[in-house]
Coordinates of C-alpha atoms in Angstrom, one line a residue:
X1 CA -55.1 21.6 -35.1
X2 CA -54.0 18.4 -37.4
X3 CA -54.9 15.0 -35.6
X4 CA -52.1 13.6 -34.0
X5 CA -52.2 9.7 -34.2
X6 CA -50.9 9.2 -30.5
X7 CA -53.8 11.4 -29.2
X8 CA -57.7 10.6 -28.9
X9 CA -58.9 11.9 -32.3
X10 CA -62.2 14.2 -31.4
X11 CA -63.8 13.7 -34.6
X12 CA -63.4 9.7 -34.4
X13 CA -66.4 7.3 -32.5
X14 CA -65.4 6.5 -29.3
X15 CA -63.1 3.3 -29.4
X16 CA -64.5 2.1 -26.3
X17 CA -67.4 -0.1 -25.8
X18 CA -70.7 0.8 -25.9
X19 CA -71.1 -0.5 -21.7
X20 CA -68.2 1.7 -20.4
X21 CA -70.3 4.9 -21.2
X22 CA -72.2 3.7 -17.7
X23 CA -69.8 5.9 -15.8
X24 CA -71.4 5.2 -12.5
X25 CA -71.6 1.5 -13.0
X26 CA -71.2 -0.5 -9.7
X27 CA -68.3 -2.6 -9.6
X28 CA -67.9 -5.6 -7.0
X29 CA -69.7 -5.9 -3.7
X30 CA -70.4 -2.4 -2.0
X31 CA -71.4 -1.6 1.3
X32 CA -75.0 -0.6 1.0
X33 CA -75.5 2.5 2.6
X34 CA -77.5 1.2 6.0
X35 CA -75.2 -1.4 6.4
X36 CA -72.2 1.4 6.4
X37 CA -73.5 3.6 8.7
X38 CA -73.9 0.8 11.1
X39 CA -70.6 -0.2 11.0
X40 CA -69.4 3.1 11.4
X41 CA -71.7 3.6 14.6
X42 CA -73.5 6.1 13.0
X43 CA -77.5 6.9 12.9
X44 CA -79.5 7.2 9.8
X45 CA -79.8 11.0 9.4
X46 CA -76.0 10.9 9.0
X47 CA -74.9 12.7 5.4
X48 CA -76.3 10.2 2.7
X49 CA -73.7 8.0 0.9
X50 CA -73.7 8.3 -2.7
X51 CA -74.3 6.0 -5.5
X52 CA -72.2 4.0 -7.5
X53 CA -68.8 3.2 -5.8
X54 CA -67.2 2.0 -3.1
X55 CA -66.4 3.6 0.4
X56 CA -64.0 6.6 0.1
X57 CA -63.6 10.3 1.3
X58 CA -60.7 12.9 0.8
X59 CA -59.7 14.9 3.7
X60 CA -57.8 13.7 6.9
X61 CA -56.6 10.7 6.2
X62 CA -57.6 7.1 7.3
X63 CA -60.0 7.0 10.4
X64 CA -60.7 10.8 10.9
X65 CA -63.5 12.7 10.5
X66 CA -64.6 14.8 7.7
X67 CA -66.0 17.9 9.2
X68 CA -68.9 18.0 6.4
X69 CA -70.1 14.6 6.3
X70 CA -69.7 13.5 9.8
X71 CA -68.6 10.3 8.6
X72 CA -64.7 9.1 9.2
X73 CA -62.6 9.3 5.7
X74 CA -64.8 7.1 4.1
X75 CA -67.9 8.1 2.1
X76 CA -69.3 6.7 -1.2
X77 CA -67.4 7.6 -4.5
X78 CA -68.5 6.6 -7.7
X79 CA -67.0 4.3 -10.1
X80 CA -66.5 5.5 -13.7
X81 CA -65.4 4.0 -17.0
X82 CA -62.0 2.5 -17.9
X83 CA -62.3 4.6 -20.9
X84 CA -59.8 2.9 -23.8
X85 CA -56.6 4.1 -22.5
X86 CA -56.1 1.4 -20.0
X87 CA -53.1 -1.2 -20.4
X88 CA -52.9 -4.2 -18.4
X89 CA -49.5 -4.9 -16.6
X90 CA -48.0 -1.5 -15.8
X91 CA -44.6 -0.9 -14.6
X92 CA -44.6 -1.4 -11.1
X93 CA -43.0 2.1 -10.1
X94 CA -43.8 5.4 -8.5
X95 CA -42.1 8.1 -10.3
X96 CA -44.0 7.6 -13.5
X97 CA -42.8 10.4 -15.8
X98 CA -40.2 8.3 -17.5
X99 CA -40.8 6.6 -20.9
X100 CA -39.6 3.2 -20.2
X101 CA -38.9 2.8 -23.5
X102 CA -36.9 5.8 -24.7
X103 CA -35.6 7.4 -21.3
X104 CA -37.2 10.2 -22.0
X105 CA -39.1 12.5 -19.0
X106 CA -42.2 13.8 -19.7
X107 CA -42.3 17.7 -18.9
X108 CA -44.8 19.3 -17.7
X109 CA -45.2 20.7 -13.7
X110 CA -44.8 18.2 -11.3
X111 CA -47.8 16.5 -9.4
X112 CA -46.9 14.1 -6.1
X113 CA -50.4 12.6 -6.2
X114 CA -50.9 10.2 -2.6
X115 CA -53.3 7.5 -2.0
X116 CA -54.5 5.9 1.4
X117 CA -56.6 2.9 1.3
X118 CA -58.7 2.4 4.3
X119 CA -61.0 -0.7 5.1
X120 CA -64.4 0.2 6.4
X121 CA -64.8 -1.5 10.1
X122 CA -66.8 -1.1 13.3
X123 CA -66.7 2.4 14.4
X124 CA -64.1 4.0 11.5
X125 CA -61.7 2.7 8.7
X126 CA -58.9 0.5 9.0
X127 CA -55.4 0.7 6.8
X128 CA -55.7 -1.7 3.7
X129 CA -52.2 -3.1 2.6
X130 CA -51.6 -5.1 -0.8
X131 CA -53.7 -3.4 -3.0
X132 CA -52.3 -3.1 -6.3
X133 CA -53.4 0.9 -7.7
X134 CA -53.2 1.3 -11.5
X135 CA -52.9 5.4 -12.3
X136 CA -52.7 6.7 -16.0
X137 CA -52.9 10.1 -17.9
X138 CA -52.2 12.1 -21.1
X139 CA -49.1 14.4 -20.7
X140 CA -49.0 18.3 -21.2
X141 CA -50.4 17.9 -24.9
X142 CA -53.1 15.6 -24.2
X143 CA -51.0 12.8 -25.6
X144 CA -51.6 9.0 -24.0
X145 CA -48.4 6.4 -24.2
X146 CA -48.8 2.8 -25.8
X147 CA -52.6 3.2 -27.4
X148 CA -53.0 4.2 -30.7
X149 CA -49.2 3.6 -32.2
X150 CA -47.7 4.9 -29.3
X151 CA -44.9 2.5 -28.4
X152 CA -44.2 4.6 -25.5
X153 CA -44.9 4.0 -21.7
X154 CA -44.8 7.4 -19.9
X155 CA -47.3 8.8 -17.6
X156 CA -49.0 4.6 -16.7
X157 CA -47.6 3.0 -13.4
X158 CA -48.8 0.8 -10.5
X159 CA -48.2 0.4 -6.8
X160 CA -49.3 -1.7 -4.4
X161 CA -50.2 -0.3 -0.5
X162 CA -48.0 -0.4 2.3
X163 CA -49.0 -1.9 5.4
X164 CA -50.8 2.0 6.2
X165 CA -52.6 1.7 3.2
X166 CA -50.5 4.2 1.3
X167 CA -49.1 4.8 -2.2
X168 CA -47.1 7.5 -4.0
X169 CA -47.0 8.3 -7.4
X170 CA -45.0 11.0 -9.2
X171 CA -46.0 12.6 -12.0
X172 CA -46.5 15.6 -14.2
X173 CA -50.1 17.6 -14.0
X174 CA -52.2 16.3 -16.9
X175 CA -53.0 18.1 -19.9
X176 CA -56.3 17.9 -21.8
X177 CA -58.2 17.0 -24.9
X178 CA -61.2 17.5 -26.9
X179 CA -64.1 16.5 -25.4
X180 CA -63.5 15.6 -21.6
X181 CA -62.6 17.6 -18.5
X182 CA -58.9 16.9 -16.9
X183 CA -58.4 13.5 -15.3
X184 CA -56.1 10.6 -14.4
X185 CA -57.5 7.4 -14.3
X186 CA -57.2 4.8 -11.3
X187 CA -57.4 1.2 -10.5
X188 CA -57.9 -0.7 -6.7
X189 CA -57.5 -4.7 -7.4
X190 CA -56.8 -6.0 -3.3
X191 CA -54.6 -8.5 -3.7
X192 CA -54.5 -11.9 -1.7
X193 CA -51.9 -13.9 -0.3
X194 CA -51.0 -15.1 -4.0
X195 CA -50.4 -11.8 -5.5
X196 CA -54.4 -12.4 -7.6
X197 CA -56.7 -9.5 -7.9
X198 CA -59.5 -10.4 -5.6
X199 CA -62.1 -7.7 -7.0
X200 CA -61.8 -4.4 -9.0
X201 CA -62.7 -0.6 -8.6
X202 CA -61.9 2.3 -11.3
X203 CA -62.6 5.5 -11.2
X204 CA -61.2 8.9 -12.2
X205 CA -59.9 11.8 -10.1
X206 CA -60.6 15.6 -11.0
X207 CA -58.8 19.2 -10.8
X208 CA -60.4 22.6 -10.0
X209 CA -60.8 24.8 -12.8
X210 CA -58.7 27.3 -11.2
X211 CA -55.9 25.6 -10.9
X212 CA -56.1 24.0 -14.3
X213 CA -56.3 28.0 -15.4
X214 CA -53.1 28.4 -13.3
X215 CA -51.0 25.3 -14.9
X216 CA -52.1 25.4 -18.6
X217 CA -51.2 29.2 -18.8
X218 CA -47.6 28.0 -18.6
X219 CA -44.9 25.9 -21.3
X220 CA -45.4 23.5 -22.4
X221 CA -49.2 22.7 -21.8
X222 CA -49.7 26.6 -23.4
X223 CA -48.7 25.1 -26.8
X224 CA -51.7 23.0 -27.0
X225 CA -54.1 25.9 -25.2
X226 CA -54.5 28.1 -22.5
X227 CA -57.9 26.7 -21.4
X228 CA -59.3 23.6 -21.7
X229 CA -62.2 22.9 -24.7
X230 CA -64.4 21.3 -21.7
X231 CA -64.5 22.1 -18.5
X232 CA -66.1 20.2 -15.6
X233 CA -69.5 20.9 -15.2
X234 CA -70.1 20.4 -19.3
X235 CA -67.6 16.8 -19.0
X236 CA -70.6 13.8 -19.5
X237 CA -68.5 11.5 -17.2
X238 CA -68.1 14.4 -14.8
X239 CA -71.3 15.4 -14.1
X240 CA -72.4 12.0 -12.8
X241 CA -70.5 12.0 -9.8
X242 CA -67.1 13.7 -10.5
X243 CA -67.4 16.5 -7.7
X244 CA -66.8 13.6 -5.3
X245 CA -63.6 12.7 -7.0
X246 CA -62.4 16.5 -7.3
X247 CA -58.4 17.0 -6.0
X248 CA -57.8 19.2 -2.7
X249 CA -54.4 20.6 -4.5
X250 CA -52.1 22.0 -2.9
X251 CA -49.4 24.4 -4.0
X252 CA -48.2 26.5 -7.5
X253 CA -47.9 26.1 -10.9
X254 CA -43.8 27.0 -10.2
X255 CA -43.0 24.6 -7.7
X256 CA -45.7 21.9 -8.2
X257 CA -48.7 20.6 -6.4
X258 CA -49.6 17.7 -4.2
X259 CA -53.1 16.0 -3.2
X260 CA -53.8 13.5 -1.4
X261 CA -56.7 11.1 -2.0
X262 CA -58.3 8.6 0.9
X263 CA -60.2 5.8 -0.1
X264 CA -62.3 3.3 1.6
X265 CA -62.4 -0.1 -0.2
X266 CA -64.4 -2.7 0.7
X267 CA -64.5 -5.6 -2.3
X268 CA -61.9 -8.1 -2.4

């Protein structure tokens, strides 16, 4: 397949810096994992936190408990690179499929893709409002908007929390290519009484392999390839940590999926 200048050329060096290979990088001030457990009014043999991120858990939502860790919706995720994709100062929006610049909508099958953002306090997590959540990913051909001559802006947007912590973004299910596992990237900046970013986490979110089967089997991601060139467990950035950023989706390649992730943020 010919090199397409709007997508990440496989063959090329990475354009990113040397640092931002350090996937699991702390960012900010994190709760060490002692500390957490005390707030949370839990003893010491409770499920070990893990390294390199901030608070966070998938699963029932802000202040319940996760049935495998004990621990309310808040357990250590680790923070992974930026990657060179990122653009400062993206539409503020939450349907992001639209190229602001042409009109166009990306195609590709629809993904409602929810965040709650929790504070860690005594006893459980607390709903964190006015944090500002950067998401971005390629579309159905791999393809990312405004890098690499792309004048486009499709598939980038932010949001900030509302006062339950919560932020919605529509999009389309991202494609893939060469070299890493499907992902969209995110960004937590709280935010303080001025609107300024008061500390930063980024990460990247996951799918299952089974459900990445399910959508790429279908127009238009087909056109690029049925299957992905690198799954999860052989993705570098993956395999430091990304099992605790993999997607709970829910729902079909026909009428779209949804997931929800919850995350516990303490910097800022």
């Amino acid at each position: 397949m010919p090199n397409d200048p709007h997508r990440p050329n496989p063959t090329a060096a990475p354009t990113h810096a040397p640092d931002e290979d350090n996937d699991d990088e702390m960012i900010g001030t994190l709760l060490s994992r002692r500390h957490a457990l005390r707030l949370l009014g839990l003893g010491a043999g409770a499920t070990a936190l893990g390294a390199g991120g901030v608070l966070a858990q998938r699963g029932g939502g802000a202040g319940q408990a996760s049935a495998a860790s004990g621990l309310p919706g808040c357990v250590v995720r680790p923070a992974m690179t930026e990657g060179p994709y990122f653009v400062e100062s993206e539409p503020r929006r939450s349907d992001i499929r639209r190229d602001t610049t042409t009109g166009k909508l990306s195609a590709g099958v629809p993904l409602t893709l929810n965040f709650e953002v929790s504070r860690v306090a005594v006893g459980g997590c607390t709903p964190r409002g006015q944090v500002l959540i950067d998401v971005w990913h390629c579309d159905a051909q791999g393809v990312y908007s405004d890098v690499q001559g792309n004048t486009g802006d499709f598939l980038r947007g932010s949001q900030v929390t509302d006062a339950q912590g919560r932020a919605k973004f529509t999009t389309i299910y991202p494609g893939w290519y060469r070299g890493r596992a499907v992902h969209i990237h995110f960004k937590l900046r709280p935010l303080n009484a001025s609107g300024k970013a008061t500390g930063e986490f980024t990460s990247q979110l996951f799918f299952p392999e089974s459900v990445n089967s399910a959508v790429f089997a279908r127009a238009p991601y087909s056109a690029h390839g049925t299957k992905a060139d690198t799954p999860n467990a052989q993705d570098g950035i993956y395999r430091n940590g990304g099992s605790q950023l993999l997607l709970n989706v829910k729902g079909d390649p026909v009428k779209g999926y949804t997931a929800t992730f919850d995350i516990g943020l303490n910097i800022g």
